[in-house]
mmCIF file with all atom_site columns, N, CA and C in Angstrom:
data_model
loop_
_atom_site.group_PDB
_atom_site.id
_atom_site.type_symbol
_atom_site.label_atom_id
_atom_site.label_alt_id
_atom_site.label_comp_id
_atom_site.label_asym_id
_atom_site.label_entity_id
_atom_site.label_seq_id
_atom_site.pdbx_PDB_ins_code
_atom_site.Cartn_x
_atom_site.Cartn_y
_atom_site.Cartn_z
_atom_site.occupancy
_atom_site.B_iso_or_equiv
_atom_site.pdbx_formal_charge
_atom_site.auth_seq_id
_atom_site.auth_comp_id
_atom_site.auth_asym_id
_atom_site.auth_atom_id
_atom_site.pdbx_PDB_model_num
ATOM 1   N N  . MET A 1 1  ? 21.780 33.505 -7.130  1.00 61.00 ? 1  MET A N  1
ATOM 2   C CA . MET A 1 1  ? 20.431 33.091 -6.628  1.00 61.00 ? 1  MET A CA 1
ATOM 3   C C  . MET A 1 1  ? 19.475 34.037 -6.152  1.00 61.00 ? 1  MET A C  1
ATOM 4   N N  . ARG A 1 2  ? 18.840 34.319 -6.037  1.00 68.00 ? 2  ARG A N  1
ATOM 5   C CA . ARG A 1 2  ? 17.832 35.234 -5.438  1.00 68.00 ? 2  ARG A CA 1
ATOM 6   C C  . ARG A 1 2  ? 16.281 34.761 -4.978  1.00 68.00 ? 2  ARG A C  1
ATOM 7   N N  . ARG A 1 3  ? 15.778 35.370 -3.517  1.00 71.00 ? 3  ARG A N  1
ATOM 8   C CA . ARG A 1 3  ? 14.835 35.089 -3.201  1.00 71.00 ? 3  ARG A CA 1
ATOM 9   C C  . ARG A 1 3  ? 13.546 35.397 -4.314  1.00 71.00 ? 3  ARG A C  1
ATOM 10  N N  . GLU A 1 4  ? 12.778 34.607 -4.270  1.00 75.00 ? 4  GLU A N  1
ATOM 11  C CA . GLU A 1 4  ? 11.630 34.988 -5.347  1.00 75.00 ? 4  GLU A CA 1
ATOM 12  C C  . GLU A 1 4  ? 10.946 36.310 -5.321  1.00 75.00 ? 4  GLU A C  1
ATOM 13  N N  . GLN A 1 5  ? 10.611 36.503 -4.098  1.00 77.00 ? 5  GLN A N  1
ATOM 14  C CA . GLN A 1 5  ? 9.783  37.743 -3.657  1.00 77.00 ? 5  GLN A CA 1
ATOM 15  C C  . GLN A 1 5  ? 10.620 39.213 -3.490  1.00 77.00 ? 5  GLN A C  1
ATOM 16  N N  . VAL A 1 6  ? 11.229 38.916 -2.701  1.00 79.00 ? 6  VAL A N  1
ATOM 17  C CA . VAL A 1 6  ? 12.517 40.050 -2.319  1.00 79.00 ? 6  VAL A CA 1
ATOM 18  C C  . VAL A 1 6  ? 13.296 40.120 -2.907  1.00 79.00 ? 6  VAL A C  1
ATOM 19  N N  . HIS A 1 7  ? 13.754 39.378 -3.547  1.00 76.00 ? 7  HIS A N  1
ATOM 20  C CA . HIS A 1 7  ? 15.207 39.357 -4.728  1.00 76.00 ? 7  HIS A CA 1
ATOM 21  C C  . HIS A 1 7  ? 16.526 39.412 -3.966  1.00 76.00 ? 7  HIS A C  1
ATOM 22  N N  . LYS A 1 8  ? 16.486 39.113 -2.425  1.00 73.00 ? 8  LYS A N  1
ATOM 23  C CA . LYS A 1 8  ? 18.026 39.001 -1.769  1.00 73.00 ? 8  LYS A CA 1
ATOM 24  C C  . LYS A 1 8  ? 18.793 37.956 -2.077  1.00 73.00 ? 8  LYS A C  1
ATOM 25  N N  . VAL A 1 9  ? 19.744 38.378 -2.490  1.00 69.00 ? 9  VAL A N  1
ATOM 26  C CA . VAL A 1 9  ? 20.886 37.486 -3.033  1.00 69.00 ? 9  VAL A CA 1
ATOM 27  C C  . VAL A 1 9  ? 21.046 36.395 -1.750  1.00 69.00 ? 9  VAL A C  1
ATOM 28  N N  . VAL A 1 10 ? 20.782 34.716 -2.034  1.00 70.00 ? 10 VAL A N  1
ATOM 29  C CA . VAL A 1 10 ? 20.996 34.099 -1.362  1.00 70.00 ? 10 VAL A CA 1
ATOM 30  C C  . VAL A 1 10 ? 22.273 33.230 -1.357  1.00 70.00 ? 10 VAL A C  1
ATOM 31  N N  . CYS A 1 11 ? 22.566 33.334 -2.545  1.00 68.00 ? 11 CYS A N  1
ATOM 32  C CA . CYS A 1 11 ? 23.897 32.055 -3.052  1.00 68.00 ? 11 CYS A CA 1
ATOM 33  C C  . CYS A 1 11 ? 24.573 32.987 -3.971  1.00 68.00 ? 11 CYS A C  1
ATOM 34  N N  . ASN A 1 12 ? 25.714 33.026 -3.789  1.00 70.00 ? 12 ASN A N  1
ATOM 35  C CA . ASN A 1 12 ? 26.644 34.098 -4.641  1.00 70.00 ? 12 ASN A CA 1
ATOM 36  C C  . ASN A 1 12 ? 28.280 33.622 -5.117  1.00 70.00 ? 12 ASN A C  1
ATOM 37  N N  . HIS A 1 13 ? 28.160 32.527 -5.749  1.00 75.00 ? 13 HIS A N  1
ATOM 38  C CA . HIS A 1 13 ? 29.315 31.733 -5.860  1.00 75.00 ? 13 HIS A CA 1
ATOM 39  C C  . HIS A 1 13 ? 29.651 31.336 -7.486  1.00 75.00 ? 13 HIS A C  1
ATOM 40  N N  . GLY A 1 14 ? 31.007 31.048 -7.979  1.00 78.00 ? 14 GLY A N  1
ATOM 41  C CA . GLY A 1 14 ? 31.445 30.750 -9.317  1.00 78.00 ? 14 GLY A CA 1
ATOM 42  C C  . GLY A 1 14 ? 31.173 29.405 -9.308  1.00 78.00 ? 14 GLY A C  1
ATOM 43  N N  . ILE A 1 15 ? 30.836 28.799 -10.606 1.00 82.00 ? 15 ILE A N  1
ATOM 44  C CA . ILE A 1 15 ? 30.934 27.524 -10.937 1.00 82.00 ? 15 ILE A CA 1
ATOM 45  C C  . ILE A 1 15 ? 32.159 27.005 -11.171 1.00 82.00 ? 15 ILE A C  1
ATOM 46  N N  . LYS A 1 16 ? 33.045 27.525 -11.619 1.00 85.00 ? 16 LYS A N  1
ATOM 47  C CA . LYS A 1 16 ? 34.025 27.005 -12.367 1.00 85.00 ? 16 LYS A CA 1
ATOM 48  C C  . LYS A 1 16 ? 35.015 26.479 -11.025 1.00 85.00 ? 16 LYS A C  1
ATOM 49  N N  . GLY A 1 17 ? 35.028 25.325 -11.274 1.00 82.00 ? 17 GLY A N  1
ATOM 50  C CA . GLY A 1 17 ? 35.901 24.389 -10.269 1.00 82.00 ? 17 GLY A CA 1
ATOM 51  C C  . GLY A 1 17 ? 35.000 23.508 -9.062  1.00 82.00 ? 17 GLY A C  1
ATOM 52  N N  . LEU A 1 18 ? 33.734 24.133 -9.677  1.00 86.00 ? 18 LEU A N  1
ATOM 53  C CA . LEU A 1 18 ? 32.626 24.000 -8.534  1.00 86.00 ? 18 LEU A CA 1
ATOM 54  C C  . LEU A 1 18 ? 32.693 22.267 -8.345  1.00 86.00 ? 18 LEU A C  1
ATOM 55  N N  . ASN A 1 19 ? 32.771 21.390 -7.540  1.00 89.00 ? 19 ASN A N  1
ATOM 56  C CA . ASN A 1 19 ? 32.897 20.130 -7.081  1.00 89.00 ? 19 ASN A CA 1
ATOM 57  C C  . ASN A 1 19 ? 31.193 19.825 -6.704  1.00 89.00 ? 19 ASN A C  1
ATOM 58  N N  . ILE A 1 20 ? 30.485 19.696 -7.736  1.00 93.00 ? 20 ILE A N  1
ATOM 59  C CA . ILE A 1 20 ? 29.084 19.515 -7.740  1.00 93.00 ? 20 ILE A CA 1
ATOM 60  C C  . ILE A 1 20 ? 28.405 17.964 -7.813  1.00 93.00 ? 20 ILE A C  1
ATOM 61  N N  . ASN A 1 21 ? 27.850 17.214 -6.860  1.00 92.00 ? 21 ASN A N  1
ATOM 62  C CA . ASN A 1 21 ? 27.299 15.982 -7.253  1.00 92.00 ? 21 ASN A CA 1
ATOM 63  C C  . ASN A 1 21 ? 26.209 15.624 -6.839  1.00 92.00 ? 21 ASN A C  1
ATOM 64  N N  . LEU A 1 22 ? 25.286 14.017 -7.206  1.00 95.00 ? 22 LEU A N  1
ATOM 65  C CA . LEU A 1 22 ? 24.273 13.980 -6.795  1.00 95.00 ? 22 LEU A CA 1
ATOM 66  C C  . LEU A 1 22 ? 24.506 13.451 -5.387  1.00 95.00 ? 22 LEU A C  1
ATOM 67  N N  . HIS A 1 23 ? 23.662 13.746 -4.488  1.00 95.00 ? 23 HIS A N  1
ATOM 68  C CA . HIS A 1 23 ? 23.733 13.262 -2.854  1.00 95.00 ? 23 HIS A CA 1
ATOM 69  C C  . HIS A 1 23 ? 23.945 11.773 -3.204  1.00 95.00 ? 23 HIS A C  1
ATOM 70  N N  . PRO A 1 24 ? 24.634 11.179 -1.919  1.00 93.00 ? 24 PRO A N  1
ATOM 71  C CA . PRO A 1 24 ? 24.839 9.770  -1.678  1.00 93.00 ? 24 PRO A CA 1
ATOM 72  C C  . PRO A 1 24 ? 23.464 9.012  -1.407  1.00 93.00 ? 24 PRO A C  1
ATOM 73  N N  . SER A 1 25 ? 22.373 10.015 -0.578  1.00 95.00 ? 25 SER A N  1
ATOM 74  C CA . SER A 1 25 ? 21.652 9.119  -0.053  1.00 95.00 ? 25 SER A CA 1
ATOM 75  C C  . SER A 1 25 ? 20.065 10.066 -0.237  1.00 95.00 ? 25 SER A C  1
ATOM 76  N N  . ILE A 1 26 ? 20.432 10.940 -0.794  1.00 95.00 ? 26 ILE A N  1
ATOM 77  C CA . ILE A 1 26 ? 18.705 11.660 -1.365  1.00 95.00 ? 26 ILE A CA 1
ATOM 78  C C  . ILE A 1 26 ? 18.935 11.691 -2.898  1.00 95.00 ? 26 ILE A C  1
ATOM 79  N N  . ASN A 1 27 ? 18.379 10.784 -3.836  1.00 93.00 ? 27 ASN A N  1
ATOM 80  C CA . ASN A 1 27 ? 18.424 10.534 -4.616  1.00 93.00 ? 27 ASN A CA 1
ATOM 81  C C  . ASN A 1 27 ? 17.668 11.908 -6.054  1.00 93.00 ? 27 ASN A C  1
ATOM 82  N N  . ARG A 1 28 ? 17.386 12.797 -5.265  1.00 96.00 ? 28 ARG A N  1
ATOM 83  C CA . ARG A 1 28 ? 16.752 13.833 -5.791  1.00 96.00 ? 28 ARG A CA 1
ATOM 84  C C  . ARG A 1 28 ? 17.548 15.297 -5.552  1.00 96.00 ? 28 ARG A C  1
ATOM 85  N N  . ALA A 1 29 ? 18.628 14.671 -4.839  1.00 97.00 ? 29 ALA A N  1
ATOM 86  C CA . ALA A 1 29 ? 19.386 16.103 -4.501  1.00 97.00 ? 29 ALA A CA 1
ATOM 87  C C  . ALA A 1 29 ? 20.945 16.151 -5.158  1.00 97.00 ? 29 ALA A C  1
ATOM 88  N N  . VAL A 1 30 ? 21.287 17.119 -5.089  1.00 96.00 ? 30 VAL A N  1
ATOM 89  C CA . VAL A 1 30 ? 22.866 17.760 -5.205  1.00 96.00 ? 30 VAL A CA 1
ATOM 90  C C  . VAL A 1 30 ? 23.456 18.376 -4.021  1.00 96.00 ? 30 VAL A C  1
ATOM 91  N N  . ASN A 1 31 ? 24.710 18.412 -4.173  1.00 94.00 ? 31 ASN A N  1
ATOM 92  C CA . ASN A 1 31 ? 25.564 18.723 -3.071  1.00 94.00 ? 31 ASN A CA 1
ATOM 93  C C  . ASN A 1 31 ? 26.905 19.364 -3.427  1.00 94.00 ? 31 ASN A C  1
ATOM 94  N N  . TRP A 1 32 ? 27.292 20.582 -2.550  1.00 92.00 ? 32 TRP A N  1
ATOM 95  C CA . TRP A 1 32 ? 28.633 20.916 -3.496  1.00 92.00 ? 32 TRP A CA 1
ATOM 96  C C  . TRP A 1 32 ? 29.334 22.026 -2.008  1.00 92.00 ? 32 TRP A C  1
ATOM 97  N N  . THR A 1 33 ? 30.574 22.197 -2.083  1.00 90.00 ? 33 THR A N  1
ATOM 98  C CA . THR A 1 33 ? 30.774 23.203 -1.191  1.00 90.00 ? 33 THR A CA 1
ATOM 99  C C  . THR A 1 33 ? 31.368 24.134 -1.440  1.00 90.00 ? 33 THR A C  1
ATOM 100 N N  . ALA A 1 34 ? 31.058 25.644 -1.447  1.00 85.00 ? 34 ALA A N  1
ATOM 101 C CA . ALA A 1 34 ? 32.010 26.669 -1.962  1.00 85.00 ? 34 ALA A CA 1
ATOM 102 C C  . ALA A 1 34 ? 31.827 27.726 -1.358  1.00 85.00 ? 34 ALA A C  1
ATOM 103 N N  . ARG A 1 35 ? 32.998 28.647 -1.770  1.00 82.00 ? 35 ARG A N  1
ATOM 104 C CA . ARG A 1 35 ? 32.767 29.946 -0.714  1.00 82.00 ? 35 ARG A CA 1
ATOM 105 C C  . ARG A 1 35 ? 31.805 30.964 -1.394  1.00 82.00 ? 35 ARG A C  1
ATOM 106 N N  . ASP A 1 36 ? 30.965 31.174 -0.654  1.00 76.00 ? 36 ASP A N  1
ATOM 107 C CA . ASP A 1 36 ? 29.532 32.007 -0.674  1.00 76.00 ? 36 ASP A CA 1
ATOM 108 C C  . ASP A 1 36 ? 29.712 33.547 -0.642  1.00 76.00 ? 36 ASP A C  1
ATOM 109 N N  . PHE A 1 37 ? 29.546 34.373 -1.220  1.00 77.00 ? 37 PHE A N  1
ATOM 110 C CA . PHE A 1 37 ? 29.547 36.292 -1.325  1.00 77.00 ? 37 PHE A CA 1
ATOM 111 C C  . PHE A 1 37 ? 28.507 36.521 -0.982  1.00 77.00 ? 37 PHE A C  1
ATOM 112 N N  . SER A 1 38 ? 27.320 36.112 -0.338  1.00 71.00 ? 38 SER A N  1
ATOM 113 C CA . SER A 1 38 ? 26.162 36.542 -0.666  1.00 71.00 ? 38 SER A CA 1
ATOM 114 C C  . SER A 1 38 ? 25.960 37.821 0.658   1.00 71.00 ? 38 SER A C  1
ATOM 115 N N  . ASP A 1 39 ? 26.605 37.267 1.816   1.00 74.00 ? 39 ASP A N  1
ATOM 116 C CA . ASP A 1 39 ? 26.348 38.243 2.761   1.00 74.00 ? 39 ASP A CA 1
ATOM 117 C C  . ASP A 1 39 ? 27.565 39.097 2.953   1.00 74.00 ? 39 ASP A C  1
ATOM 118 N N  . LYS A 1 40 ? 28.903 38.118 2.653   1.00 80.00 ? 40 LYS A N  1
ATOM 119 C CA . LYS A 1 40 ? 30.176 39.149 3.237   1.00 80.00 ? 40 LYS A CA 1
ATOM 120 C C  . LYS A 1 40 ? 31.375 39.078 1.904   1.00 80.00 ? 40 LYS A C  1
ATOM 121 N N  . PRO A 1 41 ? 31.716 40.543 1.832   1.00 83.00 ? 41 PRO A N  1
ATOM 122 C CA . PRO A 1 41 ? 32.394 40.534 0.860   1.00 83.00 ? 41 PRO A CA 1
ATOM 123 C C  . PRO A 1 41 ? 33.675 39.638 0.666   1.00 83.00 ? 41 PRO A C  1
ATOM 124 N N  . GLU A 1 42 ? 34.292 39.011 1.894   1.00 85.00 ? 42 GLU A N  1
ATOM 125 C CA . GLU A 1 42 ? 35.316 38.409 1.986   1.00 85.00 ? 42 GLU A CA 1
ATOM 126 C C  . GLU A 1 42 ? 34.718 36.420 1.473   1.00 85.00 ? 42 GLU A C  1
ATOM 127 N N  . GLY A 1 43 ? 33.318 36.532 1.722   1.00 81.00 ? 43 GLY A N  1
ATOM 128 C CA . GLY A 1 43 ? 32.805 35.407 1.649   1.00 81.00 ? 43 GLY A CA 1
ATOM 129 C C  . GLY A 1 43 ? 32.793 34.330 2.914   1.00 81.00 ? 43 GLY A C  1
ATOM 130 N N  . THR A 1 44 ? 32.022 32.861 2.916   1.00 83.00 ? 44 THR A N  1
ATOM 131 C CA . THR A 1 44 ? 32.232 32.286 4.085   1.00 83.00 ? 44 THR A CA 1
ATOM 132 C C  . THR A 1 44 ? 32.425 31.070 3.497   1.00 83.00 ? 44 THR A C  1
ATOM 133 N N  . ASP A 1 45 ? 33.153 29.958 3.694   1.00 85.00 ? 45 ASP A N  1
ATOM 134 C CA . ASP A 1 45 ? 32.789 28.528 3.201   1.00 85.00 ? 45 ASP A CA 1
ATOM 135 C C  . ASP A 1 45 ? 31.369 27.799 3.546   1.00 85.00 ? 45 ASP A C  1
ATOM 136 N N  . GLU A 1 46 ? 30.536 27.629 2.268   1.00 84.00 ? 46 GLU A N  1
ATOM 137 C CA . GLU A 1 46 ? 29.317 27.056 2.746   1.00 84.00 ? 46 GLU A CA 1
ATOM 138 C C  . GLU A 1 46 ? 29.124 25.658 2.297   1.00 84.00 ? 46 GLU A C  1
ATOM 139 N N  . VAL A 1 47 ? 28.038 24.712 3.087   1.00 88.00 ? 47 VAL A N  1
ATOM 140 C CA . VAL A 1 47 ? 28.138 23.713 2.258   1.00 88.00 ? 47 VAL A CA 1
ATOM 141 C C  . VAL A 1 47 ? 26.594 23.549 1.801   1.00 88.00 ? 47 VAL A C  1
ATOM 142 N N  . PHE A 1 48 ? 26.019 23.445 0.161   1.00 87.00 ? 48 PHE A N  1
ATOM 143 C CA . PHE A 1 48 ? 25.028 23.576 0.008   1.00 87.00 ? 48 PHE A CA 1
ATOM 144 C C  . PHE A 1 48 ? 24.040 22.066 -0.856  1.00 87.00 ? 48 PHE A C  1
ATOM 145 N N  . LEU A 1 49 ? 22.970 22.290 -0.484  1.00 91.00 ? 49 LEU A N  1
ATOM 146 C CA . LEU A 1 49 ? 22.213 21.086 -0.895  1.00 91.00 ? 49 LEU A CA 1
ATOM 147 C C  . LEU A 1 49 ? 20.714 21.645 -1.485  1.00 91.00 ? 49 LEU A C  1
ATOM 148 N N  . LEU A 1 50 ? 20.616 20.988 -2.877  1.00 90.00 ? 50 LEU A N  1
ATOM 149 C CA . LEU A 1 50 ? 19.499 21.478 -3.628  1.00 90.00 ? 50 LEU A CA 1
ATOM 150 C C  . LEU A 1 50 ? 18.870 20.506 -4.195  1.00 90.00 ? 50 LEU A C  1
ATOM 151 N N  . LYS A 1 51 ? 17.334 20.791 -3.504  1.00 94.00 ? 51 LYS A N  1
ATOM 152 C CA . LYS A 1 51 ? 16.295 19.266 -3.887  1.00 94.00 ? 51 LYS A CA 1
ATOM 153 C C  . LYS A 1 51 ? 15.522 19.472 -5.287  1.00 94.00 ? 51 LYS A C  1
ATOM 154 N N  . PHE A 1 52 ? 15.425 18.595 -5.910  1.00 95.00 ? 52 PHE A N  1
ATOM 155 C CA . PHE A 1 52 ? 14.736 18.784 -6.623  1.00 95.00 ? 52 PHE A CA 1
ATOM 156 C C  . PHE A 1 52 ? 13.037 17.847 -6.827  1.00 95.00 ? 52 PHE A C  1
ATOM 157 N N  . LYS A 1 53 ? 12.304 17.965 -7.837  1.00 96.00 ? 53 LYS A N  1
ATOM 158 C CA . LYS A 1 53 ? 11.152 17.206 -8.087  1.00 96.00 ? 53 LYS A CA 1
ATOM 159 C C  . LYS A 1 53 ? 11.338 15.984 -8.044  1.00 96.00 ? 53 LYS A C  1
ATOM 160 N N  . ASN A 1 54 ? 12.505 15.526 -8.735  1.00 96.00 ? 54 ASN A N  1
ATOM 161 C CA . ASN A 1 54 ? 12.489 14.246 -8.814  1.00 96.00 ? 54 ASN A CA 1
ATOM 162 C C  . ASN A 1 54 ? 13.959 14.340 -9.312  1.00 96.00 ? 54 ASN A C  1
ATOM 163 N N  . GLU A 1 55 ? 14.686 12.518 -9.491  1.00 96.00 ? 55 GLU A N  1
ATOM 164 C CA . GLU A 1 55 ? 15.869 12.371 -9.660  1.00 96.00 ? 55 GLU A CA 1
ATOM 165 C C  . GLU A 1 55 ? 16.364 12.518 -10.741 1.00 96.00 ? 55 GLU A C  1
ATOM 166 N N  . ASP A 1 56 ? 15.548 12.917 -12.211 1.00 97.00 ? 56 ASP A N  1
ATOM 167 C CA . ASP A 1 56 ? 15.710 13.351 -13.485 1.00 97.00 ? 56 ASP A CA 1
ATOM 168 C C  . ASP A 1 56 ? 16.587 14.787 -13.347 1.00 97.00 ? 56 ASP A C  1
ATOM 169 N N  . GLN A 1 57 ? 15.564 15.611 -13.005 1.00 96.00 ? 57 GLN A N  1
ATOM 170 C CA . GLN A 1 57 ? 15.782 17.070 -12.561 1.00 96.00 ? 57 GLN A CA 1
ATOM 171 C C  . GLN A 1 57 ? 17.417 17.085 -12.261 1.00 96.00 ? 57 GLN A C  1
ATOM 172 N N  . ALA A 1 58 ? 17.771 16.383 -10.885 1.00 96.00 ? 58 ALA A N  1
ATOM 173 C CA . ALA A 1 58 ? 18.930 16.579 -10.663 1.00 96.00 ? 58 ALA A CA 1
ATOM 174 C C  . ALA A 1 58 ? 19.947 16.192 -11.572 1.00 96.00 ? 58 ALA A C  1
ATOM 175 N N  . LYS A 1 59 ? 19.973 14.930 -12.370 1.00 96.00 ? 59 LYS A N  1
ATOM 176 C CA . LYS A 1 59 ? 20.754 14.588 -12.980 1.00 96.00 ? 59 LYS A CA 1
ATOM 177 C C  . LYS A 1 59 ? 20.828 15.757 -13.845 1.00 96.00 ? 59 LYS A C  1
ATOM 178 N N  . SER A 1 60 ? 20.218 16.147 -14.529 1.00 96.00 ? 60 SER A N  1
ATOM 179 C CA . SER A 1 60 ? 19.977 16.943 -15.458 1.00 96.00 ? 60 SER A CA 1
ATOM 180 C C  . SER A 1 60 ? 20.927 18.375 -15.094 1.00 96.00 ? 60 SER A C  1
ATOM 181 N N  . PHE A 1 61 ? 20.579 18.874 -13.723 1.00 92.00 ? 61 PHE A N  1
ATOM 182 C CA . PHE A 1 61 ? 21.324 19.751 -13.376 1.00 92.00 ? 61 PHE A CA 1
ATOM 183 C C  . PHE A 1 61 ? 22.725 19.647 -13.083 1.00 92.00 ? 61 PHE A C  1
ATOM 184 N N  . VAL A 1 62 ? 23.287 18.604 -12.886 1.00 94.00 ? 62 VAL A N  1
ATOM 185 C CA . VAL A 1 62 ? 24.561 18.429 -12.630 1.00 94.00 ? 62 VAL A CA 1
ATOM 186 C C  . VAL A 1 62 ? 25.120 18.440 -14.059 1.00 94.00 ? 62 VAL A C  1
ATOM 187 N N  . LYS A 1 63 ? 24.452 17.381 -14.816 1.00 94.00 ? 63 LYS A N  1
ATOM 188 C CA . LYS A 1 63 ? 25.007 17.575 -16.213 1.00 94.00 ? 63 LYS A CA 1
ATOM 189 C C  . LYS A 1 63 ? 25.191 19.089 -16.808 1.00 94.00 ? 63 LYS A C  1
ATOM 190 N N  . LYS A 1 64 ? 24.469 19.942 -16.663 1.00 92.00 ? 64 LYS A N  1
ATOM 191 C CA . LYS A 1 64 ? 24.610 20.840 -16.966 1.00 92.00 ? 64 LYS A CA 1
ATOM 192 C C  . LYS A 1 64 ? 25.879 21.701 -16.558 1.00 92.00 ? 64 LYS A C  1
ATOM 193 N N  . ILE A 1 65 ? 25.594 21.763 -15.022 1.00 90.00 ? 65 ILE A N  1
ATOM 194 C CA . ILE A 1 65 ? 27.101 22.259 -14.292 1.00 90.00 ? 65 ILE A CA 1
ATOM 195 C C  . ILE A 1 65 ? 27.991 21.994 -15.083 1.00 90.00 ? 65 ILE A C  1
ATOM 196 N N  . HIS A 1 66 ? 28.437 20.635 -14.934 1.00 91.00 ? 66 HIS A N  1
ATOM 197 C CA . HIS A 1 66 ? 29.573 20.052 -15.532 1.00 91.00 ? 66 HIS A CA 1
ATOM 198 C C  . HIS A 1 66 ? 29.816 20.377 -17.005 1.00 91.00 ? 66 HIS A C  1
ATOM 199 N N  . GLU A 1 67 ? 28.857 20.716 -17.912 1.00 92.00 ? 67 GLU A N  1
ATOM 200 C CA . GLU A 1 67 ? 28.991 20.796 -19.247 1.00 92.00 ? 67 GLU A CA 1
ATOM 201 C C  . GLU A 1 67 ? 29.739 22.704 -19.407 1.00 92.00 ? 67 GLU A C  1
ATOM 202 N N  . LEU A 1 68 ? 28.824 23.332 -18.418 1.00 88.00 ? 68 LEU A N  1
ATOM 203 C CA . LEU A 1 68 ? 29.401 24.797 -18.164 1.00 88.00 ? 68 LEU A CA 1
ATOM 204 C C  . LEU A 1 68 ? 30.677 24.923 -17.781 1.00 88.00 ? 68 LEU A C  1
ATOM 205 N N  . GLN A 1 69 ? 31.065 23.982 -17.143 1.00 87.00 ? 69 GLN A N  1
ATOM 206 C CA . GLN A 1 69 ? 32.461 24.080 -16.417 1.00 87.00 ? 69 GLN A CA 1
ATOM 207 C C  . GLN A 1 69 ? 33.476 23.838 -17.024 1.00 87.00 ? 69 GLN A C  1
#
């Protein structure tokens, strides 16, 4: 994932084995933990939260990630 205007990498990790789920208390968000390689070559463990405009988009995103895995 890159920032829109400056194209800086802000999220760089694989999806294989990624445990991504709908957020338990925010119905339009998903969360996951992964080793992120955007700033350091060795990576750091980070928790990610991604909010969508609505719950259907969040569910669709999770479904697509699971299909790709």
